[in-house]
Short mmCIF file of C-alpha atoms in Angstrom, two decimals:
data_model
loop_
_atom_site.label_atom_id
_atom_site.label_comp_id
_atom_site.label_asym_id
_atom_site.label_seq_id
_atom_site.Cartn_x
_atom_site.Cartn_y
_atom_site.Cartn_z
CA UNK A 3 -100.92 -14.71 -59.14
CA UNK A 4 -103.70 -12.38 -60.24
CA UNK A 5 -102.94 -8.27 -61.74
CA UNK A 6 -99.78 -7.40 -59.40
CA UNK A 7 -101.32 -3.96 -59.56
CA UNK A 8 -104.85 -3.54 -57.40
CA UNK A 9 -106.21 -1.27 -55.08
CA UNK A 10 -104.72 -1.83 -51.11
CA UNK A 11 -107.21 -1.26 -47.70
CA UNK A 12 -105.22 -0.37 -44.97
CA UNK A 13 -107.92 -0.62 -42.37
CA UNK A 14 -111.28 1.16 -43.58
CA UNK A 15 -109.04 3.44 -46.17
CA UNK A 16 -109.22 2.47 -49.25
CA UNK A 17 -106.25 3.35 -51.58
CA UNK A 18 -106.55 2.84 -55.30
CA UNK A 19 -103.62 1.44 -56.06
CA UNK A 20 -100.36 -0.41 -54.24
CA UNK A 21 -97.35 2.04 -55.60
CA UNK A 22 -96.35 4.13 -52.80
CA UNK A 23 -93.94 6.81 -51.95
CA UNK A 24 -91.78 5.89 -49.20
CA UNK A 25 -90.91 8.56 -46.23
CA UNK A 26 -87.65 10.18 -47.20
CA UNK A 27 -85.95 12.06 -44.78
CA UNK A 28 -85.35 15.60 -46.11
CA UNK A 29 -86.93 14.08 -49.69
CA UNK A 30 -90.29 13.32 -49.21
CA UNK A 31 -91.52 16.82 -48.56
CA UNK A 32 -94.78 18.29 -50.01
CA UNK A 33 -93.19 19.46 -53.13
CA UNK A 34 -91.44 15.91 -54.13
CA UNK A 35 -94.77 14.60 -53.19
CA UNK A 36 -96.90 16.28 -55.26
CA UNK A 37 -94.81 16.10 -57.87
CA UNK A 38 -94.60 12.10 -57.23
CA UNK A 39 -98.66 11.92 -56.66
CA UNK A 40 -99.07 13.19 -60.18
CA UNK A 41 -96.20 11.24 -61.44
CA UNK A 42 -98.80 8.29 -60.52
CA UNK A 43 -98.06 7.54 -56.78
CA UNK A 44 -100.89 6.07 -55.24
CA UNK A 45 -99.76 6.61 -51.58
CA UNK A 46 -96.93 8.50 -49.87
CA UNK A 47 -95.82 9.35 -46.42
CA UNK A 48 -94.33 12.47 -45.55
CA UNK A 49 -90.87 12.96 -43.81
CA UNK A 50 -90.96 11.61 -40.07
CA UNK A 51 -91.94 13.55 -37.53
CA UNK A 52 -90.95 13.89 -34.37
CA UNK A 53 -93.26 13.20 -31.67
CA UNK A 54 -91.59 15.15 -29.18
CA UNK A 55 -90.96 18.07 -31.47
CA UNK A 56 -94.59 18.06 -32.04
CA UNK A 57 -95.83 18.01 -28.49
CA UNK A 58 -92.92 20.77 -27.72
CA UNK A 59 -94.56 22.96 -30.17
CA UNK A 60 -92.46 23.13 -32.96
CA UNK A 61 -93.11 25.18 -35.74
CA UNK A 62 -91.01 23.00 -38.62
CA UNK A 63 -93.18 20.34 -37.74
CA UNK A 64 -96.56 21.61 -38.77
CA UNK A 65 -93.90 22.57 -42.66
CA UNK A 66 -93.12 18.73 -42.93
CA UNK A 67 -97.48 18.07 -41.92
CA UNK A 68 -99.08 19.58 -44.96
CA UNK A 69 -100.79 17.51 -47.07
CA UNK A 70 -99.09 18.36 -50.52
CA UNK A 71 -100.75 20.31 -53.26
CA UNK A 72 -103.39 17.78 -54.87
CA UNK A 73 -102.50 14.82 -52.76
CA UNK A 74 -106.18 13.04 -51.90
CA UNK A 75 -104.84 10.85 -49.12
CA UNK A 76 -101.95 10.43 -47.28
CA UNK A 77 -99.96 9.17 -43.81
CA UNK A 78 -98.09 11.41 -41.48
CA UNK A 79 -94.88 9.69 -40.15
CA UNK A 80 -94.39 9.60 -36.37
CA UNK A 81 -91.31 8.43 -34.64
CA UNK A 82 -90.67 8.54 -30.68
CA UNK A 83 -89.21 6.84 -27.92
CA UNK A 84 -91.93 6.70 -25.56
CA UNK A 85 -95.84 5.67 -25.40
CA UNK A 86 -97.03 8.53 -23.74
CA UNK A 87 -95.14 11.12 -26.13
CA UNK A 88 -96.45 9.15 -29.41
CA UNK A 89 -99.80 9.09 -27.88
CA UNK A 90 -99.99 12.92 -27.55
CA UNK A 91 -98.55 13.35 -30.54
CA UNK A 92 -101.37 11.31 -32.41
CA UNK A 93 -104.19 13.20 -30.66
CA UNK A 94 -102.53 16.66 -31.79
CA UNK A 95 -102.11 15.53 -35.15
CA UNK A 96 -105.37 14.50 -35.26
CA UNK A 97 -107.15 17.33 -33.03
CA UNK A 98 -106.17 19.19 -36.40
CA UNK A 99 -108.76 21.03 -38.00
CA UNK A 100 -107.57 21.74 -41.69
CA UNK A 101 -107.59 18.86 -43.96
CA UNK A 102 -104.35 19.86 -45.00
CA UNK A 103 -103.07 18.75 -41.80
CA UNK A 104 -105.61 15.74 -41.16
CA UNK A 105 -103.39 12.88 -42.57
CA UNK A 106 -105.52 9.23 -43.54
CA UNK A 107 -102.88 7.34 -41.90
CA UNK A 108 -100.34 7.04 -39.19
CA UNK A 109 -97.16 5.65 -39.52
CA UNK A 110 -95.17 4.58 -36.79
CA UNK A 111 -91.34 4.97 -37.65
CA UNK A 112 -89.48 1.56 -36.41
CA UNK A 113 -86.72 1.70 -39.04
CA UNK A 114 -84.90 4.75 -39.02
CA UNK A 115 -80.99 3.56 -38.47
CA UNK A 116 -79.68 6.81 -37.95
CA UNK A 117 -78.05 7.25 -34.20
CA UNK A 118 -79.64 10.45 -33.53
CA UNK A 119 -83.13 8.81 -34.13
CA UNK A 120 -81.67 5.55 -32.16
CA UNK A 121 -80.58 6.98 -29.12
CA UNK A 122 -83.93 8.31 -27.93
CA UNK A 123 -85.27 4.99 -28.44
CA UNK A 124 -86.99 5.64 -32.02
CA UNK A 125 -86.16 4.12 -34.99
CA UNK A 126 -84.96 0.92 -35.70
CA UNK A 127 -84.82 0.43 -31.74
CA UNK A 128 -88.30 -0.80 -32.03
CA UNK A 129 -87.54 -3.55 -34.04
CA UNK A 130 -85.12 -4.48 -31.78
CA UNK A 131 -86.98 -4.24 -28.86
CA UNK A 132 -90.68 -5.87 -29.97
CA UNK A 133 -92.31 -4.95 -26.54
CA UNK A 134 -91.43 -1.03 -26.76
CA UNK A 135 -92.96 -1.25 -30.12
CA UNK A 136 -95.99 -2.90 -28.69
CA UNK A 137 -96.38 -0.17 -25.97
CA UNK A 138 -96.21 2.46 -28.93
CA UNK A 139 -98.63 1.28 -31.23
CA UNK A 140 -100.42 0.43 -28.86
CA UNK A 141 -100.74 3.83 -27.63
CA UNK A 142 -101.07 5.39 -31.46
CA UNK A 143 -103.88 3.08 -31.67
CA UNK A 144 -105.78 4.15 -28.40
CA UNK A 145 -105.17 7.68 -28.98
CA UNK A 146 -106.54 7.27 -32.53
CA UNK A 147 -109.92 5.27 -31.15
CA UNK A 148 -109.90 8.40 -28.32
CA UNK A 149 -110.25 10.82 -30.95
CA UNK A 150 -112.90 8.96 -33.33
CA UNK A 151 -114.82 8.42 -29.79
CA UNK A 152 -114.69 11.92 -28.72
CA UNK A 153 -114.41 14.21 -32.17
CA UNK A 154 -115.69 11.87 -35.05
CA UNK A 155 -112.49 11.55 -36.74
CA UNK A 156 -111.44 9.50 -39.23
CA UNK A 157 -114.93 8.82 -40.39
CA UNK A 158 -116.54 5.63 -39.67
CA UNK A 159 -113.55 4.27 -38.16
CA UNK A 160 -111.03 5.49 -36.33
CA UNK A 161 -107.26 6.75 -38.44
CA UNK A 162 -105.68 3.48 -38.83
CA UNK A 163 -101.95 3.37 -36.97
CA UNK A 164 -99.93 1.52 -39.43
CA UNK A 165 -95.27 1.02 -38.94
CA UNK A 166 -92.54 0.71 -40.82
CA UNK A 167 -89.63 -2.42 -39.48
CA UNK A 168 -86.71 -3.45 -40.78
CA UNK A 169 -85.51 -6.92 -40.68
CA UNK A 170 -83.16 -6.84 -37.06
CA UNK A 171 -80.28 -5.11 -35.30
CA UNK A 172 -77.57 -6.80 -36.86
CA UNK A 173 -76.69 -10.05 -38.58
CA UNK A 174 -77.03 -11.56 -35.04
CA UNK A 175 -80.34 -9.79 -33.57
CA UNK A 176 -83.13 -10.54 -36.64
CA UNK A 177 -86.34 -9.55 -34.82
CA UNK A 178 -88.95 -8.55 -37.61
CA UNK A 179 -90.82 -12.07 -36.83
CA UNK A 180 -91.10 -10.55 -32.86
CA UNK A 181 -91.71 -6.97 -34.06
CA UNK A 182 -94.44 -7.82 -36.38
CA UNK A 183 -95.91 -9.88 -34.31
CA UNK A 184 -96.18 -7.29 -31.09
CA UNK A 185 -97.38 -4.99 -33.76
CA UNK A 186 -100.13 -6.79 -35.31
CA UNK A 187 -100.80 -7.67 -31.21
CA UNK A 188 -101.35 -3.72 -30.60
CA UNK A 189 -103.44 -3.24 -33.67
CA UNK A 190 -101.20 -1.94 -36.13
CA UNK A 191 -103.55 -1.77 -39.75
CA UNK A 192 -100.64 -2.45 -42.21
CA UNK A 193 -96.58 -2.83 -41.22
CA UNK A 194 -94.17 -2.18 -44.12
CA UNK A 195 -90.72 -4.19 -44.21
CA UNK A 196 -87.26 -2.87 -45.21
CA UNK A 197 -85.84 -5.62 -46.03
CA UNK A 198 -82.13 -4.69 -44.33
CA UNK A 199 -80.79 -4.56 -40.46
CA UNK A 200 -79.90 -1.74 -38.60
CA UNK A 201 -76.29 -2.33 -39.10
CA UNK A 202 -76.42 -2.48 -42.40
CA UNK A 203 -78.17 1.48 -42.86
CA UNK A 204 -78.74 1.05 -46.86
CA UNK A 205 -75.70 -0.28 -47.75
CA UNK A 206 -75.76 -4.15 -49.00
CA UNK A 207 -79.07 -5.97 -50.77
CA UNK A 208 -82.24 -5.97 -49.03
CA UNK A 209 -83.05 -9.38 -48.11
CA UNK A 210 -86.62 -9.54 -49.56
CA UNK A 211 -86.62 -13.66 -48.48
CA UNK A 212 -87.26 -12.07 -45.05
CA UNK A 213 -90.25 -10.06 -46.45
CA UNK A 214 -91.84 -13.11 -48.20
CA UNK A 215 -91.77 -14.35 -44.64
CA UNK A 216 -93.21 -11.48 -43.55
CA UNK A 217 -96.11 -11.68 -45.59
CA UNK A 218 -96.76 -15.54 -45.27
CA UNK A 219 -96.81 -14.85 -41.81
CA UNK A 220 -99.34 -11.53 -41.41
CA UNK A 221 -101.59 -13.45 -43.89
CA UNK A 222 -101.90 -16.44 -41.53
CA UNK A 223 -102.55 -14.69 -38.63
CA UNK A 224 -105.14 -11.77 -40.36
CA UNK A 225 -106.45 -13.97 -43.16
CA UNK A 226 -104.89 -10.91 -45.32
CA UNK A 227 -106.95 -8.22 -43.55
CA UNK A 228 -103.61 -6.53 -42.38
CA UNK A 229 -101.66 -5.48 -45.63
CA UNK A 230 -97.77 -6.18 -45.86
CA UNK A 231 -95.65 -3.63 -47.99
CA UNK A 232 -91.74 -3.66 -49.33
CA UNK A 233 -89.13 -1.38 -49.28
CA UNK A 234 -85.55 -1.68 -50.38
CA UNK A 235 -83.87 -1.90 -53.60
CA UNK A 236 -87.09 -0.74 -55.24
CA UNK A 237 -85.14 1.47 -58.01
CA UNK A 238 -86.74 0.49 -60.99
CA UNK A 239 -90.38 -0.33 -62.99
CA UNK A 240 -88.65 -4.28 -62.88
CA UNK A 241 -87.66 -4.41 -59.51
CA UNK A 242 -90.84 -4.02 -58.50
CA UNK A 243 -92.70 -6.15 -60.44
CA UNK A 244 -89.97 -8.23 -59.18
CA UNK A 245 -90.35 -7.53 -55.60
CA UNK A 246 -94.10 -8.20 -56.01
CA UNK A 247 -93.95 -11.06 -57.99
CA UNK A 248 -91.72 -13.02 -55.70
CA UNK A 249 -92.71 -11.70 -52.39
CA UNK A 250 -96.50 -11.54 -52.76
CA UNK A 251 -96.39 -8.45 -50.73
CA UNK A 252 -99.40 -6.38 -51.22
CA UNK A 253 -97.80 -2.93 -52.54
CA UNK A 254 -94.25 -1.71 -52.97
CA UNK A 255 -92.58 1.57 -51.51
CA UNK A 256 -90.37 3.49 -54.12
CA UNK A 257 -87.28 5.81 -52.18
CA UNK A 258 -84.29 6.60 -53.84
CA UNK A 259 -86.28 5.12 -57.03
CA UNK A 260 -88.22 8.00 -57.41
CA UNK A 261 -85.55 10.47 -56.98
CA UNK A 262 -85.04 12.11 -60.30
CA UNK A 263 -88.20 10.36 -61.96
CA UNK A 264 -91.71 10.63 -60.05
CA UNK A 265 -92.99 9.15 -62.96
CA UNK A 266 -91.50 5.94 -61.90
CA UNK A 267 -95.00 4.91 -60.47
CA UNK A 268 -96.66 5.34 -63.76
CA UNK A 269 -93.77 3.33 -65.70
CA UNK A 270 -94.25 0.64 -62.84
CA UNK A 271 -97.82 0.42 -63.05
CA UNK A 272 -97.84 0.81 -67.04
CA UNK A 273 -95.20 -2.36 -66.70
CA UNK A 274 -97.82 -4.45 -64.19
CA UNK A 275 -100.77 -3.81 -66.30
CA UNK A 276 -99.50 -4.67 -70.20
CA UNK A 277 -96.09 -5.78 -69.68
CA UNK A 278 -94.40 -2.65 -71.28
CA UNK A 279 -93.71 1.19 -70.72
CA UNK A 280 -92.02 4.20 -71.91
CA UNK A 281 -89.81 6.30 -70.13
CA UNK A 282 -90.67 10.07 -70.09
CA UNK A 283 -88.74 12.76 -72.29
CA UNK A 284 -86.42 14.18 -70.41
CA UNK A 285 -87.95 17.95 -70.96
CA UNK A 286 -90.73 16.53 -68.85
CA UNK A 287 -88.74 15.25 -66.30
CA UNK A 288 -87.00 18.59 -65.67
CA UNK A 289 -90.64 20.26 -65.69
CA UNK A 290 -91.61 18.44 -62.62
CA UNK A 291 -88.64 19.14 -61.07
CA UNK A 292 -89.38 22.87 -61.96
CA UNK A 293 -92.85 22.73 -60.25
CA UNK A 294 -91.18 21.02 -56.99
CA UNK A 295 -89.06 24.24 -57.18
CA UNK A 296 -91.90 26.41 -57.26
CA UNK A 297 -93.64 24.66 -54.47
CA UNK A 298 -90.30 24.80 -52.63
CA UNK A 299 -90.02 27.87 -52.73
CA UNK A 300 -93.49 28.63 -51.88
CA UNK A 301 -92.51 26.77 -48.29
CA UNK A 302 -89.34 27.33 -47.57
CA UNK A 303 -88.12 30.89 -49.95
CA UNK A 304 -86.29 31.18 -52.87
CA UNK A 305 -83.00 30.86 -51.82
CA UNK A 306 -83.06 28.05 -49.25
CA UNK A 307 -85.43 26.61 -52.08
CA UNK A 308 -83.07 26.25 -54.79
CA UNK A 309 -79.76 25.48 -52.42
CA UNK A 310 -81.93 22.09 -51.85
CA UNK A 311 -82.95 21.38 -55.46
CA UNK A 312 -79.62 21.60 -56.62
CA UNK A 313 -79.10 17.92 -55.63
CA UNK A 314 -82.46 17.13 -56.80
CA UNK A 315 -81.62 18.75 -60.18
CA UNK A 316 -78.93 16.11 -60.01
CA UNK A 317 -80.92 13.04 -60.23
CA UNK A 318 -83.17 14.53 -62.40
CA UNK A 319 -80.44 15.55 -64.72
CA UNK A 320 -79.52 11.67 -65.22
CA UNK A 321 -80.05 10.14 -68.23
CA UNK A 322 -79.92 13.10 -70.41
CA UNK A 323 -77.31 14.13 -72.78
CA UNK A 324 -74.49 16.64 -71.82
CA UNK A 325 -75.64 15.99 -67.72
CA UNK A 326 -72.54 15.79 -66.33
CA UNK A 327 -71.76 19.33 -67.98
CA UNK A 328 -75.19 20.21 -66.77
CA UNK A 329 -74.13 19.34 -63.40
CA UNK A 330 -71.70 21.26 -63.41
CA UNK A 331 -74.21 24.34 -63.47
CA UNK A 332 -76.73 23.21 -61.17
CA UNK A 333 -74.60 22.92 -58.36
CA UNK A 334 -73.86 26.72 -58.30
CA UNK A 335 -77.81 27.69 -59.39
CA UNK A 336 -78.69 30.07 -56.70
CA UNK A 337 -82.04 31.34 -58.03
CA UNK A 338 -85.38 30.07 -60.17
CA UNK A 339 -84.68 31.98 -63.05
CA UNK A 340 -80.68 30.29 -62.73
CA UNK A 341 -82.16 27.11 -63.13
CA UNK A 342 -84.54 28.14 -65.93
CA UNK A 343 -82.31 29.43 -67.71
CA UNK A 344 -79.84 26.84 -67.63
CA UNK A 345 -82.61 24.35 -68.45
CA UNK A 346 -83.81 25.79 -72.17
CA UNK A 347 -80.45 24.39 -73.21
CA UNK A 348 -80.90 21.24 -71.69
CA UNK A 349 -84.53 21.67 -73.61
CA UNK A 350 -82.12 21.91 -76.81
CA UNK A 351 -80.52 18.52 -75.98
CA UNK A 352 -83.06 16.73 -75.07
CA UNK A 353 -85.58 17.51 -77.99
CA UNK A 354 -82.47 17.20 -80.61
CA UNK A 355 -81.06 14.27 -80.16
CA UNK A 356 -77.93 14.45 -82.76
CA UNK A 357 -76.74 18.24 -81.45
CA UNK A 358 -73.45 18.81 -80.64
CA UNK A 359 -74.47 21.49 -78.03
CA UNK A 360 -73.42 21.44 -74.03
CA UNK A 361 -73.95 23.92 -71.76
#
């Protein structure tokens, strides 16, 4: 099968390595990300963005834009309802002139399940309906050529316009073979499969038969030039070493995985390359978490900062000993200096392992 862990092309970008960080709504901020890219992520998306929010004018958008602290390369998330608003959206994303805001890659949202996201024809709606999706990338892509014709960017080749599917509707409307195929029709440079149906939201197994489909079929009609990624029930080092091993998918996309440990990518690619890996100590665990805080806080304030690190803290309190009595705590922390000094006694536990002491 060849080393399971290798470096991934998605169109001329070159990424060195296929362990990415799947977009998270109201996770996969700057902070979690730069915590994740130095936890070993090779690749991550940031939250979705609206595309109508965007050409509106809205300020949050440009927040949930940023390239994260020390992230090299990375794809901005776009979801919309309509050609001609996704279009726009892509040339002002683009039209940017920081780098912070100048993303490698954009990702065309066709999985969300949410109604909110539905109802305006986003989302998962675009697996449903395969020739709206075609009509959007297809407009991504043009307004990405526009502005490599007109402005130079992206190099020597225009941003590649890559989307994320899931598998159908429902148990009665599977459309991913339709959706990828009016995708790969408009020029989409990579499509990622979540591996579950609208109707199912994230409940239930992703079916990753479906994906192995998926990627027997992209190969055949790209000769492999158009990369196919996984997502769903990628919690664990294993599972994707699984995922890979049995789907022949070119890279996997860790979620809810990576929640709590963004050193998951390191484990998983320490597993691909010699078969073994060590988990971190959890004092390091809780460090990263500290320096998401401090980016946090840096974007959003202090106070809204740690209010949404409290059920961060949570996941990354798993695992170590006296957590659930450290949970306890973190759910009323209200300030930095709260959680840091709640977390020398978890320093305590973690570093002795035979103490009797909780907090």
């Amino acid at each position: 099968m060849g080393n399971l862990f290798h470096e991934v092309s998605i169109g001329s970008v070159k990424i060195p390595g296929n362990l990415f960080l799947a977009p998270v709504a109201g996770y996969s901020d700057r902070a979690f990300r730069s915590v994740c890219y130095r936890g070993g992520a090779n690749f991550a998306y940031t939250e979705m963005v609206s595309a109508e929010a965007l050409t509106r004018g809205s300020d949050k958008t440009r927040l949930i834009m940023l390239r994260a602290p020390g992230e090299k390369q990375y794809a901005i998330q776009l979801f919309g309802g309509t050609p001609e608003v996704i279009g726009k959206a892509v040339e002002m994303v683009l039209s940017q002139k920081s780098h912070d805001l100048l993303p490698e890659v954009i990702d065309i949202n066709g999985g969300c399940p949410v109604p909110k996201i539905t109802k305006t024809g986003a989302g998962s709606v675009l697996t449903k309906e395969p020739e709206r999706l075609f009509r959007i990338v297809s407009a991504a892509v043009k307004a990405s050529k526009t502005m490599w014709d007109n402005c130079g960017v992206g190099g020597n080749d225009p941003v590649p316009i890559t989307i994320k599917i899931r598998s159908g509707w429902d148990a009665q409307t599977i459309t991913w073979k339709e959706a990828a195929e009016a995708a790969l029709a408009a020029g989409a440079a990579a499509i990622t499969l979540h591996g579950r149906t609208r109707a199912q939201g994230y409940e239930g197994k992703a079916d990753w038969e479906i994906l192995k489909d998926l990627v027997m079929l992209v190969k055949g009609k790209t000769a492999g030039k158009v990369p196919v990624f996984g997502s769903g029930d990628v919690f664990s080092p294993e599972d994707a070493k699984k995922m890979l091993e049995q789907t022949a998918c070119d890279g996997v996309m860790f979620a809810r995985g990576a929640m709590g440990n963004p050193f998951v990518f390191s484990e998983t690619r320490q597993l691909l390359e010699t078969g073994v890996y060590e988990e971190p100590d959890p004092v390091i665990r809780i460090a990263a978490g500290m320096e998401e805080l401090s980016c946090l806080i840096q974007d959003v304030g202090e106070e809204s900062a740690c209010k949404q690190m409290r059920k961060r803290f949570c996941a990354y309190s798993k695992g170590i000993p006296g957590g659930a009595e450290l949970r306890a705590f973190i759910v009323n922390a209200c300030s930095k200096d709260d959680y840091s000094t709640l977390f020398q006694k978890v320093g305590l536990l973690a570093l002795d392992k035979d103490t009797k002491e909780t907090v």
